[in-house]
């Protein structure tokens, strides 16, 4: 689209989208290959494809390896396509064993369970609320991607996605971050798709036939294996997808976009929540608003102006504090100059005072500008601060090095002003002796 607006022709290789899609699934494949089975098992019959709202089922346990239970058939959805796996329980001989994670390896679904169960007949129970949330977030991801492509063009491509219980994320290719106004429009149009209550259908289709009919844009979420691929139509969006989905867009519920960020050049991330998760996210936002209103003692609608006013007042107060610190440094500096010792007409200041590093630097800078030379030390925050200052032909960095030899410290800076830290806090007399010895050597 950008190239078209600039009247620039861009030629894509024939396999561009196919190769791009393959890269999306590479990381997931590598992760699954870490799991090894000691023998081969028949491919698991996947009940969640026929009925994503099947929450209880009967099956036969045919294997148990490395904490994973293998069934001949299952309604447990394995983690894939950016969708978190189901959780739930396996019931066998009166025992109820928790299923904490589900994955798939070469067509065999593996159920991570807390302990072994006898092989044979078992019953599976899916965490219904978790499954429904994943279904809604997955279907909403399709709706959001379709909305973005509808509003901004086919250059938008899914670069990644994640569907969890509390929220989901969708990464898309786009040349700039979306403005707040654009995000509101995207959210509005996406929710119109939901409220239209369009059919969500899925069916199996020959890969080559599907590619001819729908093009390589089928592979937004990666390239699935096999000669036949599962096609999912969420309203007007068509993708190859193995996830669990609602039967109509109206079942998704409200889509609430939580944040939009540019995560890298040319990739924008949407975080969003739907249905109950959206209500929970909105409730958190309302709670923060109410708490902020309570602290600032204003109505929620007055928060922006109140925060802006407080921020401006804070900036002014900060300026005033800095001005007062400068004044205090001048007053303290004058007192130190009056108590300074003399070396060939040069005022020498050596003091141990109660101050932080910033105050030491302001004070040393003032003394340096007044033509004095010396070193200040202070102890705070579990450390010893050292600031040396000089004028004329003398070098503050050399003074700092001399003090560091005795105080076990180091640092750096400019000729006029150098600072550092030390392990030992010297006395005023020790500090003065080191400085006068340095001056005597310099002549």
Tab-separated table of N, CA and C in Angstrom, residues 76-232:
chain	number	residue	atom	x	y	z
A	76	UNK	N	-9.255	-32.677	24.947
A	76	UNK	CA	-8.299	-31.686	25.449
A	76	UNK	C	-7.564	-31.051	24.266
A	77	UNK	N	-7.600	-29.731	24.194
A	77	UNK	CA	-6.917	-29.035	23.098
A	77	UNK	C	-5.445	-28.850	23.459
A	78	UNK	N	-4.517	-29.282	22.599
A	78	UNK	CA	-3.081	-29.101	22.876
A	78	UNK	C	-2.634	-27.695	22.481
A	79	UNK	N	-1.669	-27.157	23.177
A	79	UNK	CA	-1.158	-25.827	22.848
A	79	UNK	C	-0.663	-25.803	21.409
A	80	UNK	N	-1.207	-24.885	20.623
A	80	UNK	CA	-0.761	-24.715	19.246
A	80	UNK	C	-1.420	-23.476	18.660
A	81	UNK	N	-0.819	-22.954	17.599
A	81	UNK	CA	-1.386	-21.785	16.943
A	81	UNK	C	-1.482	-20.568	17.846
A	82	UNK	N	-0.633	-20.514	18.887
A	82	UNK	CA	-0.676	-19.384	19.810
A	82	UNK	C	-1.777	-19.486	20.852
A	83	UNK	N	-2.532	-20.597	20.840
A	83	UNK	CA	-3.607	-20.786	21.821
A	83	UNK	C	-3.113	-21.687	22.943
A	84	UNK	N	-3.283	-21.233	24.174
A	84	UNK	CA	-2.887	-22.039	25.333
A	84	UNK	C	-3.673	-23.347	25.363
A	85	UNK	N	-3.089	-24.360	25.970
A	85	UNK	CA	-3.752	-25.659	26.034
A	85	UNK	C	-4.883	-25.650	27.053
A	86	UNK	N	-5.747	-26.642	26.924
A	86	UNK	CA	-6.776	-26.856	27.931
A	86	UNK	C	-6.139	-27.418	29.201
A	87	UNK	N	-6.862	-27.312	30.286
A	87	UNK	CA	-6.520	-27.999	31.528
A	87	UNK	C	-7.787	-28.682	32.020
A	88	UNK	N	-7.656	-29.503	33.049
A	88	UNK	CA	-8.835	-30.200	33.577
A	88	UNK	C	-8.431	-31.400	34.405
A	89	UNK	N	-9.179	-32.503	34.248
A	89	UNK	CA	-8.916	-33.692	35.057
A	89	UNK	C	-9.093	-34.957	34.225
A	90	UNK	N	-8.375	-35.995	34.610
A	90	UNK	CA	-8.586	-37.351	34.121
A	90	UNK	C	-9.099	-38.168	35.302
A	91	UNK	N	-10.222	-38.867	35.106
A	91	UNK	CA	-10.802	-39.681	36.172
A	91	UNK	C	-10.650	-41.147	35.792
A	92	UNK	N	-10.028	-41.910	36.699
A	92	UNK	CA	-9.781	-43.329	36.446
A	92	UNK	C	-9.881	-44.106	37.750
A	93	UNK	N	-10.737	-45.129	37.786
A	93	UNK	CA	-10.913	-45.972	38.989
A	93	UNK	C	-11.137	-45.131	40.237
A	94	UNK	N	-11.947	-44.097	40.102
A	94	UNK	CA	-12.260	-43.249	41.256
A	94	UNK	C	-11.213	-42.195	41.542
A	95	UNK	N	-10.044	-42.280	40.871
A	95	UNK	CA	-8.994	-41.275	41.073
A	95	UNK	C	-9.259	-40.072	40.164
A	96	UNK	N	-8.965	-38.896	40.677
A	96	UNK	CA	-9.130	-37.651	39.919
A	96	UNK	C	-7.746	-37.003	39.816
A	97	UNK	N	-7.142	-37.043	38.627
A	97	UNK	CA	-5.784	-36.547	38.417
A	97	UNK	C	-5.825	-35.281	37.556
A	98	UNK	N	-5.108	-34.272	37.993
A	98	UNK	CA	-5.130	-32.988	37.285
A	98	UNK	C	-4.327	-33.044	35.982
A	99	UNK	N	-4.890	-32.455	34.933
A	99	UNK	CA	-4.191	-32.258	33.656
A	99	UNK	C	-3.752	-30.795	33.620
A	100	UNK	N	-2.439	-30.552	33.681
A	100	UNK	CA	-1.926	-29.184	33.795
A	100	UNK	C	-1.479	-28.584	32.466
A	101	UNK	N	-1.219	-29.435	31.470
A	101	UNK	CA	-0.710	-28.944	30.189
A	101	UNK	C	-0.932	-30.018	29.139
A	102	UNK	N	-1.215	-29.590	27.910
A	102	UNK	CA	-1.444	-30.537	26.819
A	102	UNK	C	-0.668	-30.056	25.595
A	103	UNK	N	0.034	-30.994	24.944
A	103	UNK	CA	0.761	-30.654	23.724
A	103	UNK	C	0.572	-31.791	22.715
A	104	UNK	N	1.110	-31.610	21.524
A	104	UNK	CA	0.949	-32.615	20.475
A	104	UNK	C	2.290	-32.889	19.815
A	105	UNK	N	2.558	-34.163	19.533
A	105	UNK	CA	3.791	-34.562	18.875
A	105	UNK	C	3.466	-35.565	17.780
A	106	UNK	N	3.663	-35.138	16.534
A	106	UNK	CA	3.426	-36.019	15.380
A	106	UNK	C	2.031	-36.633	15.399
A	107	UNK	N	1.030	-35.828	15.717
A	107	UNK	CA	-0.352	-36.300	15.698
A	107	UNK	C	-0.807	-36.979	16.972
A	108	UNK	N	0.118	-37.177	17.930
A	108	UNK	CA	-0.221	-37.801	19.214
A	108	UNK	C	-0.358	-36.703	20.269
A	109	UNK	N	-1.525	-36.628	20.922
A	109	UNK	CA	-1.774	-35.614	21.939
A	109	UNK	C	-1.276	-36.124	23.290
A	110	UNK	N	-0.468	-35.306	23.950
A	110	UNK	CA	0.150	-35.675	25.232
A	110	UNK	C	-0.432	-34.836	26.354
A	111	UNK	N	-0.893	-35.508	27.418
A	111	UNK	CA	-1.542	-34.843	28.546
A	111	UNK	C	-0.615	-34.889	29.758
A	112	UNK	N	-0.138	-33.740	30.205
A	112	UNK	CA	0.727	-33.688	31.388
A	112	UNK	C	-0.141	-33.841	32.630
A	113	UNK	N	0.106	-34.890	33.406
A	113	UNK	CA	-0.711	-35.136	34.600
A	113	UNK	C	0.169	-35.240	35.836
A	114	UNK	N	-0.453	-35.058	37.008
A	114	UNK	CA	0.292	-35.011	38.270
A	114	UNK	C	0.843	-36.374	38.680
A	115	UNK	N	0.212	-37.433	38.234
A	115	UNK	CA	0.698	-38.764	38.597
A	115	UNK	C	0.157	-39.797	37.622
A	116	UNK	N	0.730	-41.006	37.603
A	116	UNK	CA	0.288	-42.028	36.642
A	116	UNK	C	-1.113	-42.540	36.963
A	117	UNK	N	-1.798	-42.969	35.917
A	117	UNK	CA	-3.101	-43.622	36.089
A	117	UNK	C	-3.037	-44.957	35.357
A	118	UNK	N	-3.841	-45.953	35.767
A	118	UNK	CA	-3.829	-47.255	35.089
A	118	UNK	C	-4.277	-47.112	33.640
A	119	UNK	N	-3.648	-47.897	32.768
A	119	UNK	CA	-4.077	-47.895	31.374
A	119	UNK	C	-5.438	-48.551	31.277
A	120	UNK	N	-6.228	-48.059	30.329
A	120	UNK	CA	-7.587	-48.575	30.178
A	120	UNK	C	-8.586	-47.448	30.082
A	121	UNK	N	-9.837	-47.730	30.431
A	121	UNK	CA	-10.909	-46.756	30.286
A	121	UNK	C	-10.751	-45.599	31.295
A	122	UNK	N	-10.880	-44.385	30.787
A	122	UNK	CA	-10.805	-43.188	31.643
A	122	UNK	C	-11.863	-42.191	31.181
A	123	UNK	N	-12.056	-41.173	31.995
A	123	UNK	CA	-12.971	-40.082	31.645
A	123	UNK	C	-12.201	-38.765	31.715
A	124	UNK	N	-12.392	-37.922	30.726
A	124	UNK	CA	-11.741	-36.618	30.718
A	124	UNK	C	-12.730	-35.506	30.995
A	125	UNK	N	-12.317	-34.546	31.810
A	125	UNK	CA	-13.161	-33.391	32.143
A	125	UNK	C	-12.370	-32.118	31.850
A	126	UNK	N	-12.893	-31.315	30.927
A	126	UNK	CA	-12.227	-30.080	30.511
A	126	UNK	C	-12.627	-28.925	31.421
A	127	UNK	N	-11.683	-28.041	31.727
A	127	UNK	CA	-12.005	-26.790	32.419
A	127	UNK	C	-12.830	-25.939	31.454
A	128	UNK	N	-14.133	-25.910	31.663
A	128	UNK	CA	-15.059	-25.302	30.710
A	128	UNK	C	-14.829	-23.802	30.547
A	129	UNK	N	-14.665	-23.087	31.651
A	129	UNK	CA	-14.481	-21.637	31.584
A	129	UNK	C	-13.208	-21.274	30.820
A	130	UNK	N	-12.130	-22.015	31.073
A	130	UNK	CA	-10.874	-21.765	30.373
A	130	UNK	C	-11.030	-21.997	28.868
A	131	UNK	N	-11.665	-23.118	28.503
A	131	UNK	CA	-11.874	-23.430	27.080
A	131	UNK	C	-12.693	-22.329	26.401
A	132	UNK	N	-13.800	-21.922	27.021
A	132	UNK	CA	-14.659	-20.902	26.416
A	132	UNK	C	-13.924	-19.581	26.226
A	133	UNK	N	-13.087	-19.223	27.192
A	133	UNK	CA	-12.316	-17.982	27.069
A	133	UNK	C	-11.324	-18.077	25.905
A	134	UNK	N	-10.685	-19.229	25.777
A	134	UNK	CA	-9.752	-19.420	24.667
A	134	UNK	C	-10.481	-19.362	23.328
A	135	UNK	N	-11.651	-19.988	23.253
A	135	UNK	CA	-12.447	-19.967	22.023
A	135	UNK	C	-12.800	-18.530	21.636
A	136	UNK	N	-13.268	-17.775	22.589
A	136	UNK	CA	-13.675	-16.387	22.307
A	136	UNK	C	-12.474	-15.539	21.883
A	137	UNK	N	-11.364	-15.697	22.590
A	137	UNK	CA	-10.169	-14.922	22.232
A	137	UNK	C	-9.645	-15.326	20.857
A	138	UNK	N	-9.742	-16.634	20.520
A	138	UNK	CA	-9.239	-17.074	19.217
A	138	UNK	C	-10.120	-16.526	18.097
A	139	UNK	N	-11.430	-16.653	18.252
A	139	UNK	CA	-12.333	-16.120	17.226
A	139	UNK	C	-12.191	-14.607	17.109
A	140	UNK	N	-11.997	-13.933	18.241
A	140	UNK	CA	-11.824	-12.470	18.230
A	140	UNK	C	-10.548	-12.074	17.502
A	141	UNK	N	-9.508	-12.904	17.596
A	141	UNK	CA	-8.254	-12.629	16.882
A	141	UNK	C	-8.498	-12.595	15.371
A	142	UNK	N	-9.289	-13.529	14.880
A	142	UNK	CA	-9.639	-13.540	13.454
A	142	UNK	C	-10.431	-12.290	13.077
A	143	UNK	N	-11.385	-11.911	13.931
A	143	UNK	CA	-12.209	-10.728	13.661
A	143	UNK	C	-11.352	-9.470	13.633
A	144	UNK	N	-10.442	-9.350	14.588
A	144	UNK	CA	-9.589	-8.161	14.661
A	144	UNK	C	-8.659	-8.071	13.456
A	145	UNK	N	-8.070	-9.196	13.061
A	145	UNK	CA	-7.176	-9.202	11.902
A	145	UNK	C	-7.944	-8.824	10.635
A	146	UNK	N	-9.144	-9.397	10.478
A	146	UNK	CA	-9.975	-9.070	9.309
A	146	UNK	C	-10.325	-7.582	9.302
A	147	UNK	N	-10.654	-7.030	10.467
A	147	UNK	CA	-10.996	-5.608	10.580
A	147	UNK	C	-9.828	-4.731	10.162
A	148	UNK	N	-8.632	-5.062	10.624
A	148	UNK	CA	-7.439	-4.286	10.273
A	148	UNK	C	-7.173	-4.323	8.766
A	149	UNK	N	-7.312	-5.503	8.176
A	149	UNK	CA	-7.088	-5.623	6.732
A	149	UNK	C	-8.163	-4.880	5.948
A	150	UNK	N	-9.387	-4.909	6.451
A	150	UNK	CA	-10.492	-4.216	5.802
A	150	UNK	C	-10.286	-2.703	5.830
A	151	UNK	N	-9.785	-2.185	6.954
A	151	UNK	CA	-9.615	-0.739	7.112
A	151	UNK	C	-8.328	-0.216	6.488
A	152	UNK	N	-7.237	-1.013	6.529
A	152	UNK	CA	-5.927	-0.466	6.154
A	152	UNK	C	-5.239	-1.186	4.995
A	153	UNK	N	-5.784	-2.313	4.551
A	153	UNK	CA	-5.207	-2.934	3.376
A	153	UNK	C	-4.610	-4.311	3.609
A	154	UNK	N	-4.364	-5.011	2.518
A	154	UNK	CA	-3.867	-6.386	2.571
A	154	UNK	C	-2.392	-6.492	2.925
A	155	UNK	N	-1.699	-5.350	3.047
A	155	UNK	CA	-0.293	-5.426	3.479
A	155	UNK	C	-0.204	-5.859	4.938
A	156	UNK	N	-1.306	-5.726	5.658
A	156	UNK	CA	-1.322	-6.165	7.058
A	156	UNK	C	-1.356	-7.687	7.086
A	157	UNK	N	-0.382	-8.244	7.786
A	157	UNK	CA	-0.206	-9.705	7.876
A	157	UNK	C	0.020	-10.067	9.330
A	158	UNK	N	-0.533	-11.188	9.735
A	158	UNK	CA	-0.326	-11.629	11.114
A	158	UNK	C	1.120	-12.027	11.319
A	159	UNK	N	1.781	-11.368	12.275
A	159	UNK	CA	3.184	-11.669	12.573
A	159	UNK	C	3.326	-12.507	13.834
A	160	UNK	N	2.224	-12.740	14.520
A	160	UNK	CA	2.256	-13.531	15.747
A	160	UNK	C	0.951	-13.354	16.493
A	161	UNK	N	0.619	-14.314	17.348
A	161	UNK	CA	-0.612	-14.216	18.124
A	161	UNK	C	-0.500	-15.090	19.364
A	162	UNK	N	-1.257	-14.712	20.394
A	162	UNK	CA	-1.304	-15.494	21.626
A	162	UNK	C	-2.703	-15.371	22.219
A	163	UNK	N	-3.309	-16.510	22.569
A	163	UNK	CA	-4.646	-16.485	23.157
A	163	UNK	C	-4.589	-17.109	24.539
A	164	UNK	N	-4.843	-16.306	25.558
A	164	UNK	CA	-4.788	-16.755	26.940
A	164	UNK	C	-6.171	-16.614	27.572
A	165	UNK	N	-6.264	-16.885	28.865
A	165	UNK	CA	-7.568	-16.803	29.517
A	165	UNK	C	-7.966	-15.362	29.823
A	166	UNK	N	-7.007	-14.531	30.227
A	166	UNK	CA	-7.316	-13.164	30.638
A	166	UNK	C	-7.212	-12.155	29.499
A	167	UNK	N	-6.448	-12.478	28.475
A	167	UNK	CA	-6.276	-11.543	27.363
A	167	UNK	C	-5.675	-12.288	26.178
A	168	UNK	N	-5.622	-11.582	25.054
A	168	UNK	CA	-4.981	-12.127	23.856
A	168	UNK	C	-4.137	-11.038	23.235
A	169	UNK	N	-3.245	-11.440	22.355
A	169	UNK	CA	-2.458	-10.449	21.633
A	169	UNK	C	-2.365	-10.842	20.169
A	170	UNK	N	-2.286	-9.823	19.339
A	170	UNK	CA	-2.150	-10.017	17.902
A	170	UNK	C	-1.075	-9.075	17.399
A	171	UNK	N	-0.037	-9.627	16.788
A	171	UNK	CA	1.029	-8.818	16.183
A	171	UNK	C	0.800	-8.769	14.683
A	172	UNK	N	0.785	-7.560	14.136
A	172	UNK	CA	0.547	-7.407	12.697
A	172	UNK	C	1.623	-6.530	12.072
A	173	UNK	N	1.846	-6.757	10.782
A	173	UNK	CA	2.791	-5.924	10.045
A	173	UNK	C	2.082	-4.634	9.637
A	174	UNK	N	2.701	-3.512	9.950
A	174	UNK	CA	2.171	-2.199	9.559
A	174	UNK	C	3.305	-1.197	9.668
A	175	UNK	N	3.279	-0.195	8.815
A	175	UNK	CA	4.416	0.721	8.704
A	175	UNK	C	4.466	1.797	9.782
A	176	UNK	N	3.437	1.898	10.633
A	176	UNK	CA	3.476	2.875	11.707
A	176	UNK	C	2.521	2.454	12.822
A	177	UNK	N	2.699	3.054	13.978
A	177	UNK	CA	1.807	2.778	15.092
A	177	UNK	C	0.473	3.459	14.839
A	178	UNK	N	-0.610	2.824	15.274
A	178	UNK	CA	-1.941	3.385	15.097
A	178	UNK	C	-2.198	4.486	16.129
A	179	UNK	N	-2.869	5.549	15.714
A	179	UNK	CA	-3.218	6.644	16.618
A	179	UNK	C	-4.369	6.214	17.521
A	180	UNK	N	-4.610	6.985	18.586
A	180	UNK	CA	-5.715	6.680	19.504
A	180	UNK	C	-7.050	6.690	18.768
A	181	UNK	N	-7.211	7.648	17.849
A	181	UNK	CA	-8.452	7.737	17.080
A	181	UNK	C	-8.633	6.502	16.198
A	182	UNK	N	-7.537	6.045	15.586
A	182	UNK	CA	-7.601	4.859	14.736
A	182	UNK	C	-7.930	3.613	15.561
A	183	UNK	N	-7.366	3.510	16.745
A	183	UNK	CA	-7.634	2.358	17.611
A	183	UNK	C	-9.110	2.316	17.994
A	184	UNK	N	-9.675	3.477	18.311
A	184	UNK	CA	-11.104	3.526	18.653
A	184	UNK	C	-11.966	3.076	17.472
A	185	UNK	N	-11.574	3.490	16.261
A	185	UNK	CA	-12.319	3.093	15.070
A	185	UNK	C	-12.188	1.592	14.820
A	186	UNK	N	-10.981	1.046	14.998
A	186	UNK	CA	-10.745	-0.395	14.828
A	186	UNK	C	-11.614	-1.184	15.807
A	187	UNK	N	-11.634	-0.744	17.055
A	187	UNK	CA	-12.429	-1.413	18.087
A	187	UNK	C	-13.913	-1.371	17.746
A	188	UNK	N	-14.374	-0.233	17.261
A	188	UNK	CA	-15.789	-0.079	16.913
A	188	UNK	C	-16.183	-1.011	15.774
A	189	UNK	N	-15.366	-1.039	14.695
A	189	UNK	CA	-15.679	-1.879	13.540
A	189	UNK	C	-15.593	-3.362	13.902
A	190	UNK	N	-14.606	-3.726	14.719
A	190	UNK	CA	-14.471	-5.127	15.153
A	190	UNK	C	-15.709	-5.563	15.941
A	191	UNK	N	-16.204	-4.703	16.803
A	191	UNK	CA	-17.391	-5.046	17.588
A	191	UNK	C	-18.645	-5.100	16.724
A	192	UNK	N	-18.670	-4.334	15.642
A	192	UNK	CA	-19.796	-4.443	14.706
A	192	UNK	C	-19.840	-5.837	14.090
A	193	UNK	N	-18.652	-6.380	13.779
A	193	UNK	CA	-18.569	-7.746	13.254
A	193	UNK	C	-19.117	-8.745	14.275
A	194	UNK	N	-18.822	-8.488	15.545
A	194	UNK	CA	-19.317	-9.366	16.619
A	194	UNK	C	-20.834	-9.265	16.726
A	195	UNK	N	-21.333	-8.023	16.781
A	195	UNK	CA	-22.771	-7.817	16.977
A	195	UNK	C	-23.588	-8.290	15.776
A	196	UNK	N	-22.947	-8.380	14.598
A	196	UNK	CA	-23.645	-8.881	13.406
A	196	UNK	C	-23.966	-10.370	13.535
A	197	UNK	N	-23.341	-11.023	14.510
A	197	UNK	CA	-23.608	-12.427	14.825
A	197	UNK	C	-23.457	-13.331	13.590
A	198	UNK	N	-22.333	-13.127	12.885
A	198	UNK	CA	-22.073	-13.904	11.675
A	198	UNK	C	-21.704	-15.348	12.009
A	199	UNK	N	-21.970	-16.227	11.069
A	199	UNK	CA	-21.655	-17.645	11.255
A	199	UNK	C	-20.146	-17.863	11.295
A	200	UNK	N	-19.730	-18.779	12.146
A	200	UNK	CA	-18.334	-19.244	12.149
A	200	UNK	C	-18.375	-20.716	11.778
A	201	UNK	N	-17.789	-21.046	10.646
A	201	UNK	CA	-17.833	-22.436	10.176
A	201	UNK	C	-16.414	-22.951	9.951
A	202	UNK	N	-16.251	-24.250	10.020
A	202	UNK	CA	-14.956	-24.870	9.743
A	202	UNK	C	-15.178	-26.174	8.973
A	203	UNK	N	-14.242	-26.492	8.120
A	203	UNK	CA	-14.338	-27.694	7.299
A	203	UNK	C	-12.942	-28.068	6.816
A	204	UNK	N	-12.787	-29.336	6.417
A	204	UNK	CA	-11.508	-29.826	5.905
A	204	UNK	C	-11.508	-29.712	4.381
A	205	UNK	N	-10.332	-29.408	3.827
A	205	UNK	CA	-10.241	-29.177	2.390
A	205	UNK	C	-8.866	-29.592	1.886
A	206	UNK	N	-8.805	-30.082	0.688
A	206	UNK	CA	-7.523	-30.408	0.077
A	206	UNK	C	-6.653	-29.160	0.021
A	207	UNK	N	-5.383	-29.312	0.429
A	207	UNK	CA	-4.490	-28.156	0.527
A	207	UNK	C	-4.385	-27.390	-0.797
A	208	UNK	N	-4.113	-28.109	-1.879
A	208	UNK	CA	-3.919	-27.445	-3.175
A	208	UNK	C	-5.195	-26.734	-3.610
A	209	UNK	N	-6.336	-27.390	-3.415
A	209	UNK	CA	-7.614	-26.784	-3.768
A	209	UNK	C	-7.873	-25.527	-2.928
A	210	UNK	N	-7.527	-25.614	-1.644
A	210	UNK	CA	-7.729	-24.463	-0.750
A	210	UNK	C	-6.850	-23.285	-1.167
A	211	UNK	N	-5.596	-23.579	-1.509
A	211	UNK	CA	-4.687	-22.515	-1.931
A	211	UNK	C	-5.164	-21.856	-3.223
A	212	UNK	N	-5.697	-22.673	-4.124
A	212	UNK	CA	-6.211	-22.121	-5.375
A	212	UNK	C	-7.426	-21.227	-5.124
A	213	UNK	N	-8.275	-21.663	-4.203
A	213	UNK	CA	-9.515	-20.933	-3.951
A	213	UNK	C	-9.314	-19.686	-3.108
A	214	UNK	N	-8.475	-19.815	-2.056
A	214	UNK	CA	-8.356	-18.719	-1.094
A	214	UNK	C	-7.001	-18.004	-1.135
A	215	UNK	N	-5.993	-18.596	-1.780
A	215	UNK	CA	-4.676	-17.972	-1.831
A	215	UNK	C	-3.858	-18.265	-0.588
A	216	UNK	N	-2.606	-17.814	-0.610
A	216	UNK	CA	-1.702	-18.096	0.509
A	216	UNK	C	-2.007	-17.261	1.748
A	217	UNK	N	-2.968	-16.338	1.639
A	217	UNK	CA	-3.368	-15.583	2.830
A	217	UNK	C	-4.064	-16.492	3.838
A	218	UNK	N	-4.340	-17.716	3.415
A	218	UNK	CA	-4.848	-18.725	4.358
A	218	UNK	C	-3.903	-18.901	5.539
A	219	UNK	N	-2.597	-18.731	5.272
A	219	UNK	CA	-1.582	-19.109	6.247
A	219	UNK	C	-1.144	-17.942	7.135
A	220	UNK	N	-2.089	-17.128	7.568
A	220	UNK	CA	-1.768	-16.018	8.478
A	220	UNK	C	-1.144	-16.527	9.776
A	221	UNK	N	-1.640	-17.662	10.253
A	221	UNK	CA	-1.143	-18.187	11.519
A	221	UNK	C	-0.111	-19.280	11.363
A	222	UNK	N	0.424	-19.468	10.157
A	222	UNK	CA	1.410	-20.513	9.914
A	222	UNK	C	0.873	-21.572	8.972
A	223	UNK	N	1.768	-22.441	8.511
A	223	UNK	CA	1.400	-23.494	7.558
A	223	UNK	C	1.156	-24.796	8.315
A	224	UNK	N	-0.097	-25.285	8.335
A	224	UNK	CA	-0.364	-26.559	9.014
A	224	UNK	C	0.126	-27.729	8.173
A	225	UNK	N	0.471	-28.859	8.803
A	225	UNK	CA	0.939	-30.023	8.041
A	225	UNK	C	-0.237	-30.782	7.419
A	226	UNK	N	0.068	-31.680	6.503
A	226	UNK	CA	-0.941	-32.572	5.940
A	226	UNK	C	-1.450	-32.160	4.576
A	227	UNK	N	-1.982	-33.154	3.868
A	227	UNK	CA	-2.537	-32.883	2.541
A	227	UNK	C	-3.876	-32.173	2.641
A	228	UNK	N	-4.596	-32.447	3.738
A	228	UNK	CA	-5.847	-31.743	3.995
A	228	UNK	C	-5.629	-30.744	5.120
A	229	UNK	N	-6.223	-29.589	4.985
A	229	UNK	CA	-6.090	-28.565	6.019
A	229	UNK	C	-7.472	-28.128	6.481
A	230	UNK	N	-7.515	-27.689	7.715
A	230	UNK	CA	-8.795	-27.247	8.301
A	230	UNK	C	-8.984	-25.763	8.013
A	231	UNK	N	-10.068	-25.425	7.353
A	231	UNK	CA	-10.385	-24.046	7.014
A	231	UNK	C	-11.404	-23.522	8.018
A	232	UNK	N	-11.132	-22.343	8.573
A	232	UNK	CA	-12.056	-21.707	9.502
A	232	UNK	C	-12.492	-20.367	8.915
